[in-house]
Every structure is written in C-alpha cells, then in structure tokens.
mmCIF file of C-alpha atoms and ligand atoms in Angstrom:
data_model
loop_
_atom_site.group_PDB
_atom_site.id
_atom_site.type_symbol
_atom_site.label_atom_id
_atom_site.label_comp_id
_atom_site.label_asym_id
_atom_site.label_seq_id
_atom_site.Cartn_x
_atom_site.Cartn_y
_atom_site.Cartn_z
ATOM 1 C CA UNK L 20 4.700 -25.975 -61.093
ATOM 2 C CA UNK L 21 7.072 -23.312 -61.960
ATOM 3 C CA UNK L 22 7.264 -20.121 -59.591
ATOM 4 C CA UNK L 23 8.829 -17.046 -60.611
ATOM 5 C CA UNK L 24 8.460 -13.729 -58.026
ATOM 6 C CA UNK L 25 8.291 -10.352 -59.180
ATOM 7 C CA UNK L 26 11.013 -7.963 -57.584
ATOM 8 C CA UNK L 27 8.843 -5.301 -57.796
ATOM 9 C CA UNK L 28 6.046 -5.290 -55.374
ATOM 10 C CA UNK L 29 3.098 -2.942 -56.249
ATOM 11 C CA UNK L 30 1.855 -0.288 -53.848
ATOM 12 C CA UNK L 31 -1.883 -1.574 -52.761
ATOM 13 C CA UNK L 32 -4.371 0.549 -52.597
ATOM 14 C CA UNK L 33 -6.613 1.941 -50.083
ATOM 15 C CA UNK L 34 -8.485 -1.099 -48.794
ATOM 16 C CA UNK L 35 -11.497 0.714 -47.863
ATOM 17 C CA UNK L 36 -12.331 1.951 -51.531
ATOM 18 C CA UNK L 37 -11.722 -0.820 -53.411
ATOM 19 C CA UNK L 38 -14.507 -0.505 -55.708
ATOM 20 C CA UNK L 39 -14.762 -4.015 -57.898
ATOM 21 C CA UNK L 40 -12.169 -5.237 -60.172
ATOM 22 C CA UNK L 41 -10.232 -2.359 -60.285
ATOM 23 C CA UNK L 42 -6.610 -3.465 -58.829
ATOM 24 C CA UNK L 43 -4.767 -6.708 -59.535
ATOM 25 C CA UNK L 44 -2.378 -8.462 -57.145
ATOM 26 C CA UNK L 45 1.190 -9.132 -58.189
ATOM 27 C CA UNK L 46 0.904 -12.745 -59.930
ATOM 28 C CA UNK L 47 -0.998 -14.727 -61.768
ATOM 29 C CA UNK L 48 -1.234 -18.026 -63.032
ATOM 30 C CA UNK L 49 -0.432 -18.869 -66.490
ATOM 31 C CA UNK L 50 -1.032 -22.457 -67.835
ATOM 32 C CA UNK L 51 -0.571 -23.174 -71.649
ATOM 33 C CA UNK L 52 -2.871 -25.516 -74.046
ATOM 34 C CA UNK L 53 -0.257 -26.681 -77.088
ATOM 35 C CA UNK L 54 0.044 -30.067 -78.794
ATOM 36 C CA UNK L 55 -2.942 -31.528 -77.441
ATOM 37 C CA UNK L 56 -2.237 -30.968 -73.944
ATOM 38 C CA UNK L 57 -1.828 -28.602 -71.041
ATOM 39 C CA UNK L 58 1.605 -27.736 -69.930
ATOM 40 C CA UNK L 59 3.024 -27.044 -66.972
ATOM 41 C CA UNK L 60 1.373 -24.596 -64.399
ATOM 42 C CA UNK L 61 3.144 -21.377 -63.805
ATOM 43 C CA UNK L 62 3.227 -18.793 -60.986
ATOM 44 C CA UNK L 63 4.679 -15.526 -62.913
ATOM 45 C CA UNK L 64 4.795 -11.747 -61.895
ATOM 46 C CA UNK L 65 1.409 -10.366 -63.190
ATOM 47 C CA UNK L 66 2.556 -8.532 -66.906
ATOM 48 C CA UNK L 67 0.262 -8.575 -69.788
ATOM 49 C CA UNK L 68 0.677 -10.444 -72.834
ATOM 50 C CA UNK L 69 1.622 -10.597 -76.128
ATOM 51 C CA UNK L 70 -0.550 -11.344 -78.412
ATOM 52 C CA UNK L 71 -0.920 -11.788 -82.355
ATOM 53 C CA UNK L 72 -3.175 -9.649 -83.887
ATOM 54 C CA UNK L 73 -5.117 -12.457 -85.795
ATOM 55 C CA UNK L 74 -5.202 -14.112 -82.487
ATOM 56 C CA UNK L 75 -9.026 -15.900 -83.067
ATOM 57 C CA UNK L 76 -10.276 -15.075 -79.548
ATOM 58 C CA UNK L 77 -9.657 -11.454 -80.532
ATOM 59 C CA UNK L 78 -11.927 -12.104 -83.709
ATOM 60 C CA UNK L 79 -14.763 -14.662 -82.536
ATOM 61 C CA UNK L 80 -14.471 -15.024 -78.858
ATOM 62 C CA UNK L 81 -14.105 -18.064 -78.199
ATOM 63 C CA UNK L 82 -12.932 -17.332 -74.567
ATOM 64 C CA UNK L 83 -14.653 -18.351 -70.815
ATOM 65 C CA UNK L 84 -13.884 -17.024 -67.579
ATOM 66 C CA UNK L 85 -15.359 -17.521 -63.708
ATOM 67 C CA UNK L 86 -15.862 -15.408 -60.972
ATOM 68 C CA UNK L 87 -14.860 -16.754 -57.494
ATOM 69 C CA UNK L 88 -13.731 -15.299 -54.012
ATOM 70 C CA UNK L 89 -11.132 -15.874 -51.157
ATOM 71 C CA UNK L 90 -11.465 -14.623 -47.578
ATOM 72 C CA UNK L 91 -8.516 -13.680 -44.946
ATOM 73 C CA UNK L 92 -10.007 -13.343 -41.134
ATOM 74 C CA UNK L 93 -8.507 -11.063 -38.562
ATOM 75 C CA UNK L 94 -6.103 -14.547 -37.419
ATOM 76 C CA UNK L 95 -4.318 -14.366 -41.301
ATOM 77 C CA UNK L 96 -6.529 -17.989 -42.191
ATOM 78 C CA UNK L 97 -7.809 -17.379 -45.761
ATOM 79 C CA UNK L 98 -10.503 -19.559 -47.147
ATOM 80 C CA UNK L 99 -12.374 -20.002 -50.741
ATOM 81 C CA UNK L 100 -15.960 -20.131 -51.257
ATOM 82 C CA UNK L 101 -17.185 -23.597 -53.279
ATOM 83 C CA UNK L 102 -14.757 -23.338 -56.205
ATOM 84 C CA UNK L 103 -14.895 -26.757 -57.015
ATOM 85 C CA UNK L 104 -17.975 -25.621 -58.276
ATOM 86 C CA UNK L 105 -16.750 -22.830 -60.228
ATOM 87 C CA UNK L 106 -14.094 -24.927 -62.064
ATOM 88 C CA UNK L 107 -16.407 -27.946 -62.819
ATOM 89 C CA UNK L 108 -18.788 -24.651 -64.047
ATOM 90 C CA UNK L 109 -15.805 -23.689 -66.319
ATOM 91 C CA UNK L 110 -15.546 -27.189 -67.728
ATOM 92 C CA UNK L 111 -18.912 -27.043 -68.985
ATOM 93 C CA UNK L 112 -18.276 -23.620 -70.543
ATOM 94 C CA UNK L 113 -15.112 -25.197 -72.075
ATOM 95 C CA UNK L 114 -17.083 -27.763 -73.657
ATOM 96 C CA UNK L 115 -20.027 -25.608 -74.793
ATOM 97 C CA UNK L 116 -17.546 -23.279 -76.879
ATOM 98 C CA UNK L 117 -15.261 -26.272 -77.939
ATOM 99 C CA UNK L 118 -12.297 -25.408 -75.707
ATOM 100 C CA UNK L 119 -10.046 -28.268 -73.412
ATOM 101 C CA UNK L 120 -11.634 -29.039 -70.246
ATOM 102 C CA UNK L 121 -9.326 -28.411 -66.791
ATOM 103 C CA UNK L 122 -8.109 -31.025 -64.426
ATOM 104 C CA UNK L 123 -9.991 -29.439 -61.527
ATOM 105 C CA UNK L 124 -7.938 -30.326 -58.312
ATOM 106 C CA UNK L 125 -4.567 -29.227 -60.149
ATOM 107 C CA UNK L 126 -6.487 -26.183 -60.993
ATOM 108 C CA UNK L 127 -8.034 -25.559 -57.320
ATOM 109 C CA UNK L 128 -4.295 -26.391 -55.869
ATOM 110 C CA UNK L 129 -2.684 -24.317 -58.653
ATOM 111 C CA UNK L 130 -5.285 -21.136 -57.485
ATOM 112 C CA UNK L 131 -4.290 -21.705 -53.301
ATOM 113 C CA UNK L 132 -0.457 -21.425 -54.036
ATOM 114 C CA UNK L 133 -1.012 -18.012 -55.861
ATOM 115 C CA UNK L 134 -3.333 -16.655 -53.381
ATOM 116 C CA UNK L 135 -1.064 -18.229 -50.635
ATOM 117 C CA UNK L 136 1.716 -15.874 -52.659
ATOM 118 C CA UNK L 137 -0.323 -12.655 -53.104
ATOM 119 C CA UNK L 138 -2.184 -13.413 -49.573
ATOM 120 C CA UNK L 139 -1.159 -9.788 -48.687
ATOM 121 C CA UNK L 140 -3.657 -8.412 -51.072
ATOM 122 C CA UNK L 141 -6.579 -9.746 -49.646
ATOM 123 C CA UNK L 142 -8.587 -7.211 -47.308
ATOM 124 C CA UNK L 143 -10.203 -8.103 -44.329
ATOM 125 C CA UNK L 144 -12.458 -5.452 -44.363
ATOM 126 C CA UNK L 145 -16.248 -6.263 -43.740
ATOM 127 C CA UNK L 146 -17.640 -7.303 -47.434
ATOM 128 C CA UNK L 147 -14.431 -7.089 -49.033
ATOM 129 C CA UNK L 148 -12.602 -10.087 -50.531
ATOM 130 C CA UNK L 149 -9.921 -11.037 -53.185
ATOM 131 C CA UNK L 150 -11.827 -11.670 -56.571
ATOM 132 C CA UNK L 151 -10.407 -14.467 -58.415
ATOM 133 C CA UNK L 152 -11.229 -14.872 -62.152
ATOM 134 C CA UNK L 153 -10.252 -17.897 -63.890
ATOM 135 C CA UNK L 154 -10.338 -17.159 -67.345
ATOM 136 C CA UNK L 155 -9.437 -19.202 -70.738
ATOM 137 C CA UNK L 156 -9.225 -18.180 -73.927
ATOM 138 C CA UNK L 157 -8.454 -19.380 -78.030
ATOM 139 C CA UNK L 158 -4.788 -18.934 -78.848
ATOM 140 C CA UNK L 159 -4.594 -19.819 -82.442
ATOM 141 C CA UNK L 160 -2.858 -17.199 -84.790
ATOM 142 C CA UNK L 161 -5.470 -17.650 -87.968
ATOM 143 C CA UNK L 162 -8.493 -16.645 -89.109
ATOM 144 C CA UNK L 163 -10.421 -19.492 -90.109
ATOM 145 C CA UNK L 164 -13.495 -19.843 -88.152
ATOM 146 C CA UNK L 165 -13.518 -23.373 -86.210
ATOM 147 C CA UNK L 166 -12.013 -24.195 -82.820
ATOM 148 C CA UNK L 167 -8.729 -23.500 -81.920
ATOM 149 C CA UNK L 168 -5.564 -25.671 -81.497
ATOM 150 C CA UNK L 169 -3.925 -23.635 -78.691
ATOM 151 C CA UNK L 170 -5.432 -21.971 -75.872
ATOM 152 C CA UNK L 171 -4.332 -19.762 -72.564
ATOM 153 C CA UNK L 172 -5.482 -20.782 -69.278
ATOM 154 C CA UNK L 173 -4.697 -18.302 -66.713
ATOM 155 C CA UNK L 174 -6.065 -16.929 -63.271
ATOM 156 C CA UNK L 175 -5.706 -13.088 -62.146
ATOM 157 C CA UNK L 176 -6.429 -11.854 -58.396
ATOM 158 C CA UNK L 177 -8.451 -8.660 -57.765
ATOM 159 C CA UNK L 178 -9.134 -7.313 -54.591
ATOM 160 C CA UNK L 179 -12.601 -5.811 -54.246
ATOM 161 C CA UNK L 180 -15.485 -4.475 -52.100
ATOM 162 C CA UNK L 181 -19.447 -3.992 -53.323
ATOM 163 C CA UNK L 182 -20.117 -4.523 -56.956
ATOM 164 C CA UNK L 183 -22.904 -2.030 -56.782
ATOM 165 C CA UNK L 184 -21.259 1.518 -56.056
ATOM 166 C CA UNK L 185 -24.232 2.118 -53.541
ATOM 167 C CA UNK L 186 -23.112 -1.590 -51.772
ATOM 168 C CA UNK L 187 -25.710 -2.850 -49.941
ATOM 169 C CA UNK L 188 -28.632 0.155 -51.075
ATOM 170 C CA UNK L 189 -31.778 -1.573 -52.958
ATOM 171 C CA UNK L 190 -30.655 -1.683 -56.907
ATOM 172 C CA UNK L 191 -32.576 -0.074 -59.669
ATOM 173 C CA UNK L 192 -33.422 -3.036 -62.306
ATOM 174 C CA UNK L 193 -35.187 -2.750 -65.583
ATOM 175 C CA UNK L 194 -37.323 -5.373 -67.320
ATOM 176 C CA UNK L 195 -35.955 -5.708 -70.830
ATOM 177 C CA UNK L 196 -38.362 -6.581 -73.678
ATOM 178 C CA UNK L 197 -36.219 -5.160 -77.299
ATOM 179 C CA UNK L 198 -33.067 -7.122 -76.527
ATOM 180 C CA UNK L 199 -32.593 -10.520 -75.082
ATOM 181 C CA UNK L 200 -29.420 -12.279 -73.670
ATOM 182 C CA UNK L 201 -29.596 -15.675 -75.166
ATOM 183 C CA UNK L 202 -31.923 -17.993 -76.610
ATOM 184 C CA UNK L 203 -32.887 -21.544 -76.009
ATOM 185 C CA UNK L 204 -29.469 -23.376 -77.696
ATOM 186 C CA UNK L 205 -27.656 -20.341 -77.297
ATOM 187 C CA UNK L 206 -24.659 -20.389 -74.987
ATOM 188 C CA UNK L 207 -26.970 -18.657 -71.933
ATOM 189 C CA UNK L 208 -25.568 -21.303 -69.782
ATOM 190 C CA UNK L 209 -21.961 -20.734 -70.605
ATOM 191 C CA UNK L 210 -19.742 -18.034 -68.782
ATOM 192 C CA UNK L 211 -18.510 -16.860 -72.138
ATOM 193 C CA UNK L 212 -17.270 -13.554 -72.949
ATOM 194 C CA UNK L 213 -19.751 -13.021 -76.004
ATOM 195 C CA UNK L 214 -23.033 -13.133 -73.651
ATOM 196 C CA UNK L 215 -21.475 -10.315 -71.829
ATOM 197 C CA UNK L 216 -20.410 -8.161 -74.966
ATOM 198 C CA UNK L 217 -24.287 -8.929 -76.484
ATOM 199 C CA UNK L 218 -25.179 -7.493 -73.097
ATOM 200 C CA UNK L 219 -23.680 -4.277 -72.943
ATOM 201 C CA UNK L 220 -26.072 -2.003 -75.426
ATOM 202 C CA UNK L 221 -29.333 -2.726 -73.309
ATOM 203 C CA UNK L 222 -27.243 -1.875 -69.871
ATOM 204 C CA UNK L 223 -26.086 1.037 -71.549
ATOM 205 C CA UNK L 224 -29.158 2.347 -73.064
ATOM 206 C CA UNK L 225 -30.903 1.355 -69.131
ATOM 207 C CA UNK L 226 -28.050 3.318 -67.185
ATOM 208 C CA UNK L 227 -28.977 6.266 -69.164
ATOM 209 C CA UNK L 228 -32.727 5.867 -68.126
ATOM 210 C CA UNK L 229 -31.123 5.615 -64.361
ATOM 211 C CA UNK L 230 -30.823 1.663 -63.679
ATOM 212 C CA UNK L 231 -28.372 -0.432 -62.271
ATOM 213 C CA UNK L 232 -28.606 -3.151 -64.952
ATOM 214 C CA UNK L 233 -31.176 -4.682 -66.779
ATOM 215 C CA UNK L 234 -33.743 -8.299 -65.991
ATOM 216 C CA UNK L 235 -33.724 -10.263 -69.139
ATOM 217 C CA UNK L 236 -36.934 -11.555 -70.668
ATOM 218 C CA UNK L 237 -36.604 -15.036 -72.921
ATOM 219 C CA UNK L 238 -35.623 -14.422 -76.193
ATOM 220 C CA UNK L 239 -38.651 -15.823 -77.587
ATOM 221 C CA UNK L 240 -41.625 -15.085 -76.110
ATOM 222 C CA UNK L 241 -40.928 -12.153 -73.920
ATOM 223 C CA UNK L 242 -42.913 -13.552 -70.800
ATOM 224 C CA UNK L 243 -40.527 -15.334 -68.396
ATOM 225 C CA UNK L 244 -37.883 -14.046 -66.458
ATOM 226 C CA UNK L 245 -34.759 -15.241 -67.091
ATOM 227 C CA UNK L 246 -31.543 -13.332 -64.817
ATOM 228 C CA UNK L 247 -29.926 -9.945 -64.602
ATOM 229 C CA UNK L 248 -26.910 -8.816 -66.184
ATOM 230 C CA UNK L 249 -24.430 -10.046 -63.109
ATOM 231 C CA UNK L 250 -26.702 -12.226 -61.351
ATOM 232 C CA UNK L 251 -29.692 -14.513 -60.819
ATOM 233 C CA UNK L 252 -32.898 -13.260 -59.977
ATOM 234 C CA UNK L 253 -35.035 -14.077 -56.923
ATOM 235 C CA UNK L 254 -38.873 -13.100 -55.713
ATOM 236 C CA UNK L 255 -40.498 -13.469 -52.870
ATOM 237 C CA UNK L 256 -44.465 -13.482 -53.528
ATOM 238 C CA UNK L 257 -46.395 -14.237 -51.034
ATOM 239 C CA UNK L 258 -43.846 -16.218 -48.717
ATOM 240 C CA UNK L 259 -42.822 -17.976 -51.222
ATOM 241 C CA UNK L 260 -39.365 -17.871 -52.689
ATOM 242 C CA UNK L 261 -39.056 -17.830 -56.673
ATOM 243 C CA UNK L 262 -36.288 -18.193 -58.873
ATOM 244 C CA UNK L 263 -36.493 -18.907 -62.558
ATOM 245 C CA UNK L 264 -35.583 -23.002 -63.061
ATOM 246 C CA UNK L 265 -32.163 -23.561 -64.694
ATOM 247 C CA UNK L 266 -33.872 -24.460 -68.430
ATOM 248 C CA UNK L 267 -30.701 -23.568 -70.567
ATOM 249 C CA UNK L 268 -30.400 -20.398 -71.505
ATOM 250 C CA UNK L 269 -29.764 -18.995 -68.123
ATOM 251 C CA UNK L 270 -26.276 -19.380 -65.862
ATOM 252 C CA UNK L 271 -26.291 -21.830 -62.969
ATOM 253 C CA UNK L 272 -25.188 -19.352 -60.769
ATOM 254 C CA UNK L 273 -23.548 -20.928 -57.839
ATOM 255 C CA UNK L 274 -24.609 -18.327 -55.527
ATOM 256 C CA UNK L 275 -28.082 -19.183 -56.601
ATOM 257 C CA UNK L 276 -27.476 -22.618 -55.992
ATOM 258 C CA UNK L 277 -26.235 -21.656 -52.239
ATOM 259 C CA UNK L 278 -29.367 -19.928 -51.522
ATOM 260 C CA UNK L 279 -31.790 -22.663 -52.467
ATOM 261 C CA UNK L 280 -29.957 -25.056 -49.950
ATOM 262 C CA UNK L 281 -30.163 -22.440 -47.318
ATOM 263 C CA UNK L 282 -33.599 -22.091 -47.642
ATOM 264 C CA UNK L 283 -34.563 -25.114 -47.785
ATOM 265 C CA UNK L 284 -32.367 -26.248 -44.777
ATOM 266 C CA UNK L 285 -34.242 -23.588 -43.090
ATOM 267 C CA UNK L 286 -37.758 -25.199 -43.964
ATOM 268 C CA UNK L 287 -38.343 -21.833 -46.305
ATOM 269 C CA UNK L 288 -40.729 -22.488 -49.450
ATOM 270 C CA UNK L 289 -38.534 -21.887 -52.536
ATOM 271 C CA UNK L 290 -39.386 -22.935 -56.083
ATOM 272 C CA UNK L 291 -37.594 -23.079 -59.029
ATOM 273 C CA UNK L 292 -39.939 -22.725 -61.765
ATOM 274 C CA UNK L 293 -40.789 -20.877 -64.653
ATOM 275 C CA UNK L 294 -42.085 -17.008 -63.595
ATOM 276 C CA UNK L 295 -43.774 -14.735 -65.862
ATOM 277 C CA UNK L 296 -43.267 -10.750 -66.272
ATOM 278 C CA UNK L 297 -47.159 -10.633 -65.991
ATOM 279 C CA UNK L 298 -47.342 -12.631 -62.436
ATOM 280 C CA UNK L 299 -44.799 -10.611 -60.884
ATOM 281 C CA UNK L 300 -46.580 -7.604 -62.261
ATOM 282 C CA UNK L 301 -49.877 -9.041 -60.713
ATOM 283 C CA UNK L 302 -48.128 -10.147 -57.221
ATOM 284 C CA UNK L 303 -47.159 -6.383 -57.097
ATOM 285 C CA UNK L 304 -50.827 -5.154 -57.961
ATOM 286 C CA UNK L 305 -52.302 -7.472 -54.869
ATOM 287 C CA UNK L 306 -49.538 -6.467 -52.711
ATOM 288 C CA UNK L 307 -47.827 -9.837 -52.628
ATOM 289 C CA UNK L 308 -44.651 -8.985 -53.882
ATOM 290 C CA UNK L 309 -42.676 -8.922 -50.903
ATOM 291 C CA UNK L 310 -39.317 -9.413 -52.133
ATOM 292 C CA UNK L 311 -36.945 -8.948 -55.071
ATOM 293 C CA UNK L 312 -33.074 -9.782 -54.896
ATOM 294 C CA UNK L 313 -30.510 -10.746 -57.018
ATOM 295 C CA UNK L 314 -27.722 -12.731 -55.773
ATOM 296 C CA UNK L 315 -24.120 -13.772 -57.468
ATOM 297 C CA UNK L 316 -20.395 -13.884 -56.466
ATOM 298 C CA UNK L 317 -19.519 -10.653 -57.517
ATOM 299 C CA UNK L 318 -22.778 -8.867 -56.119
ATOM 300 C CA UNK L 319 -23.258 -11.456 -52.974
ATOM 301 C CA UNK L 320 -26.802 -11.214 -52.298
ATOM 302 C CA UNK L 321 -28.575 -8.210 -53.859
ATOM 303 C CA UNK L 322 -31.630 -6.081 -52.598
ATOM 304 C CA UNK L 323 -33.975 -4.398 -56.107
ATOM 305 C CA UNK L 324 -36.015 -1.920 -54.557
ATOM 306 C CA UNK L 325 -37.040 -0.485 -58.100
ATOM 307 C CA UNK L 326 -38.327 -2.581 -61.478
ATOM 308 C CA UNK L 327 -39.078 -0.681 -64.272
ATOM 309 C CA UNK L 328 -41.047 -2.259 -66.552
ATOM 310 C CA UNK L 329 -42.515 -0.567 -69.942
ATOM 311 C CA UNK L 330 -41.794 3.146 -68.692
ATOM 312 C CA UNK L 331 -43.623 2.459 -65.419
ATOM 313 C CA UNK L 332 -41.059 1.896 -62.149
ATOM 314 C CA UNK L 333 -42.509 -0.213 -58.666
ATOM 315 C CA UNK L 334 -41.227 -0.415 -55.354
ATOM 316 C CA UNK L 335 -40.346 -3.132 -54.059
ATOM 317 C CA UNK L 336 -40.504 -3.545 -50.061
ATOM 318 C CA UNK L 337 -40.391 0.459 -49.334
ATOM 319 C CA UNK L 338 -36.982 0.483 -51.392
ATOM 320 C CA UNK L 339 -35.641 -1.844 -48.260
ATOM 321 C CA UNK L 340 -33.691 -5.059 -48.114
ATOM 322 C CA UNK L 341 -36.305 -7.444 -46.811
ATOM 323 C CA UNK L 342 -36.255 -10.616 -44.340
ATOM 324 C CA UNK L 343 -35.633 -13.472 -47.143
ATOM 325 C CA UNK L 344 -32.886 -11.227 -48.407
ATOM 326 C CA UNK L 345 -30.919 -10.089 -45.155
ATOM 327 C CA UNK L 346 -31.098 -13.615 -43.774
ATOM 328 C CA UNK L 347 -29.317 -14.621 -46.597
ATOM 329 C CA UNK L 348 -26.974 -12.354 -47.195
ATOM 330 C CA UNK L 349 -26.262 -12.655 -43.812
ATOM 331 C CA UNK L 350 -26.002 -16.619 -43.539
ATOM 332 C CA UNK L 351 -24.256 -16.719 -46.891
ATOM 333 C CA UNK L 352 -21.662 -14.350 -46.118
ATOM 334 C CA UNK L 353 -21.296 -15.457 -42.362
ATOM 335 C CA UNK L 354 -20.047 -18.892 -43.910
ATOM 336 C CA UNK L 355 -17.622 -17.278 -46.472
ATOM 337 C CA UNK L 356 -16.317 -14.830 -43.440
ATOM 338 C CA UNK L 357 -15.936 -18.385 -41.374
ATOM 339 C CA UNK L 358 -18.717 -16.680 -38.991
ATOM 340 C CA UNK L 359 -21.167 -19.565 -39.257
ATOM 341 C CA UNK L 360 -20.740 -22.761 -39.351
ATOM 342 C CA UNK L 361 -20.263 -24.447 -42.554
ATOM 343 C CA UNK L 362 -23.010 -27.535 -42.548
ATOM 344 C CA UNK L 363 -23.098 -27.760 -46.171
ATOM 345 C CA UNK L 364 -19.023 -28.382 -46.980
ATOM 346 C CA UNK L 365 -18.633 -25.372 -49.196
ATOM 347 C CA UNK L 366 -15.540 -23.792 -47.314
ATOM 348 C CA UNK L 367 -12.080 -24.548 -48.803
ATOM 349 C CA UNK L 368 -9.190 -24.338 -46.479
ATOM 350 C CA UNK L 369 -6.273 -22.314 -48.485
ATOM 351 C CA UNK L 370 -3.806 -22.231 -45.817
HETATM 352 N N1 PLP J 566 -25.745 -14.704 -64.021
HETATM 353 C C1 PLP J 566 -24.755 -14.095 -64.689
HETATM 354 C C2 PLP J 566 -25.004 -13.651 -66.069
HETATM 355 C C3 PLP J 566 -23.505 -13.884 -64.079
HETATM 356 O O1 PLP J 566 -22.516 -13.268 -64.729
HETATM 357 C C4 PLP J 566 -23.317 -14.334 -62.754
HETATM 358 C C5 PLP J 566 -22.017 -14.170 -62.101
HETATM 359 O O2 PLP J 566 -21.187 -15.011 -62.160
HETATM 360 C C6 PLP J 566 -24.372 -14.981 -62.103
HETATM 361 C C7 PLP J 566 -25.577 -15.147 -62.766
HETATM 362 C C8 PLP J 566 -24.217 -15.524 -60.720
HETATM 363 O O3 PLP J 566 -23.407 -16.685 -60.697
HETATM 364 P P1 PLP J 566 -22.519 -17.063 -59.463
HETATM 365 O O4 PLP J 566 -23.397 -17.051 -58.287
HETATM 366 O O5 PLP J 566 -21.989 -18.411 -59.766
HETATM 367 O O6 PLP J 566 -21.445 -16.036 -59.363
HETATM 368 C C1 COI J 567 -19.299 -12.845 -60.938
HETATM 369 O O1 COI J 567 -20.195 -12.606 -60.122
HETATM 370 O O2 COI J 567 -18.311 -13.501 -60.627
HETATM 371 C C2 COI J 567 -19.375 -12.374 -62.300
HETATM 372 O O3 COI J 567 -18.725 -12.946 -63.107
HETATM 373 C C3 COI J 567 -20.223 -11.234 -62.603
HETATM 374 C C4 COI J 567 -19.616 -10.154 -63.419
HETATM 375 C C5 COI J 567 -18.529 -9.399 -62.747
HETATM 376 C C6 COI J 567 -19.331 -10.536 -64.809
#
C-alpha cells in the first residue's frame, strides 16, 4: 500500500457540535478498478477528484457506498463496530449493480491504517464517533448504458455526533402511501446511491409537514411496512418485538441485525415478520403499541414518539424512549464504547 501524508493538517472542529457528516479527516483511501483488476491501495491527503464529465456514475448511478463507525476510549484504544459485515454488505451491493466485488480483509486492513493515520480526528465524546463511508463508484468516460470497465473504490472519514439534530429526543416519522422506495426486484436491498436520490422528494415534501423522515410502505400493495429513510424500523406491540423480515426490497441493516441477537440473548420475544400499516394502527387503538424505534449506524438506536399516518399523528409511549429501546441503545452502544462486554465477537481491534 502506498502512503502519502498531507503537509497541511486541517484545523478540527469543535468536537462537541459535530453535527453528522459535516467534516472530513485529512486522508482517505483511494483504490483503483482498471484492466480487470484492482490496483494497489493508497493512503493520500483527502483532495477531491477529477472527474470527466461523461463519467457514467454521474449519468446512471451506478455507485454503492456503506456506513460504518470507529471508537477511541479515554486510554487512545480505537475500535470498529462489525465491519466485516459492512464490507461483505458492500459486496452484495457490488454485485446487485454489476460492479467488482472487494477482497474484504485487504479492505478492513486498508480502513485500520487510515484511521490509525487520522486517529486524531476521532472524538471521544459520549455518542460521538468517526463515520467511515466506504463508497464505490462507475469510472467509465462514455455514455452507453451497460456496466462499466473502470471503477473508484475509496473510503472517506467523518467525524460525527447524533444524526437527528434533536439526538436522542423521540423522532417525528410519517407513513408514506404516494411514493415508495423500491419494489420487489428493485435494488431495496442494495446500498446504492439511486434508492437514496428516489428518496429525497417524499422526505422533502414530509419535512415541510414537520417530520423527521418518512416509513416506507411496499411499493405494491401499500400495507406492510418496509424501513425509514436512514434506518430499519422496529415495534414493540404488546411485549413483543417486531421488525419487518428481510424479503428483498428492504436493507439488511446491520444494526438491525445487532438488535435481534441482543434480544434474543436476553430471552426477549422478537419476530421478524411481515407487519401491516393497519395492525400497527390497531395495536395503537387497543393501547398495545408500546414501542416504536428505528435503529441504524448513522442514527444508533432511534426513539419515534410521533407517526403520522393519512393526516392523523399518534403518540407513541408519551413521546418517550421506552424500555426495549433504552436497553438497547444502551447495550448496543456500551459494546461499541468497549463498556460491555463483547459476547457476540463484533468488536474489531484497530490498534
Ligand atoms: N435502511 C437504510 C435505508 C439505511 O440507509 C440504513 C443505514 O445504513 C439502514 C437501514 C441501517 O443499516 P445499518 O444498521 O447497517 O447501518
Ligand atoms: C448509515 O447509517 O450508515 C447510513 O448510511 C444512513 C445514511 C446516512 C445514508
């Protein structure tokens, strides 16, 4: 792997209002797909690119990314939360959208000597952590539509606090029933850029009504729940723990993944099954809703205290995080801040 430092260190900013994704540590890794193979890993400054205008992922988007964290404790040891997972994610991305796949332990090793280099950046402040975003994307200067030749593999470093401006304070979700994310054979379970771009109108026209983001129906009935725009979805109705199953066109969100085990190893009831708008709607009705959360990397694990659902908003457990929800967030989070113990082997040791 090739290494080259910048000579000009950026100022950081003020670790307590980080905000997400807003600052970017000095390097990145840069890794190049040419000639039928990838070529040698680099460590550069971080600069931006140039690119060709009739570069294809800048026409058809054929481009993937993931979303993983590091921690730093008070001691200076920094650790990353199951990325294994994250990269063998990627792969699957890679082949939905006809992109090369990733050797995943040069990858992982590749991501530990840049954090390792920009380990300065990474706050130790409760709930903050340095966001890492693999991302890949098409590299082909031509406008025919079909997979690319070249690509761009490269990882940037973001240190960041809450996703949600109002951190940890229930979120404001509405149930979306005009536009859907993906359909059954779409790319729902890729992390590819497009699902995120299709996204944007409905969490536009939502913020304006006053929500956070927005709970996607399936794109052809309208009935099930599916996920939010950042996250998975999770509801607790009467003591039992919910979470739509993993039938295609949703992500298979690793933090989702993470709180099914820790249920479970706690003896918790948690299915993963198919949940309808109208049940949730009923639980509410009978009083058995007791819990809605969302949970991902960038937005940990996620109180809703309000669903809006055709013009009409409930409350969800007095507009409080509940039981299921803190004793996840806290168990999750205890294991990525090295707090708990880590039964489950999802802890990477960075340095
Ligand atoms: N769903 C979507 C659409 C997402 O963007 C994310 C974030 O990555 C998630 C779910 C949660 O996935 P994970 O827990 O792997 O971050
Ligand atoms: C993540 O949680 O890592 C995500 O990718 C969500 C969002 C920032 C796109």
């Amino acid at each position: 792997m090739k290494i080259t430092l910048t000579t000009e260190k950026k100022a950081k900013p003020d670790f307590t209002k980080l905000g997400f994704g807003k600052y970017f540590t000095d390097h990145m890794l840069v890794m190049d797909y040419t000639h039928g193979k990838w070529q040698e890993m680099q460590i550069a400054p971080y600069q931006s690119f140039m690119i060709d205008p009739s570069c294809n992922v800048l026409h058809y988007g054929q481009g993937i990314f993931e979303g993983m964290k590091a921690y730093k404790d008070k001691q200076g040891k920094i650790t990353m939360f199951r990325s294994y997972d994250n990269i063998k994610r990627m792969n699957n991305s890679a082949k939905r959208m006809c992109m090369p796949t990733l050797d995943v332990e040069e990858v992982i090793e590749g991501i530990k000597e840049l954090i390792k280099i920009d380990a300065d950046w990474i706050p130790t402040q409760e709930g903050a952590s340095l966001y890492i975003r693999p991302t890949m994307i098409a590299h082909d200067n031509m406008l025919g539509v079909h997979p690319a030749h070249n690509y761009k593999f490269f990882v940037i470093l973001s240190p960041v606090g809450s996703y949600y401006a109002n951190g940890l304070q229930p979120t404001k979700i509405m149930i979306e029933e005009n536009y859907v994310r993906c359909p059954l054979g779409g790319t729902g379970e890729a992390k590819c850029m497009g699902n995120y771009a299709a996204s944007l109108l409905a969490g536009e026209l939502a913020a304006q009504k006053g929500y956070d983001q927005v709970l996607w129906l399936d794109a052809k009935e309208r009935k099930y729940i599916e996920e939010v725009g950042a996250m998975n979805i999770f509801f607790v109705i009467d003591g039992v723990v919910k979470t739509p199953a993993l039938v295609g066109s949703i992500l298979p969100g690793i933090t989702r993944d993470s709180a099914i085990k820790v249920l479970k190893k706690e003896g918790l009831p948690v299915e993963e099954c198919r949940i309808t708008v109208d049940e949730v709607m009923q639980a509410y009705e009978e009083g058995k809703l007791d819990e809605v959360f969302g949970c991902g990397t960038a937005a940990v694990i996620s109180p809703v205290g309000t669903l809006g659902y055709r013009g009409k908003d409930i409350i969800i457990n007095n507009n409080e995080m509940g039981k299921i929800s803190s004793f996840l967030y806290d168990t999750i989070t205890g294991i990525q801040y090295g707090k708990l113990e880590d039964s489950f082997g999802w802890v990477i040791k960075v340095n």
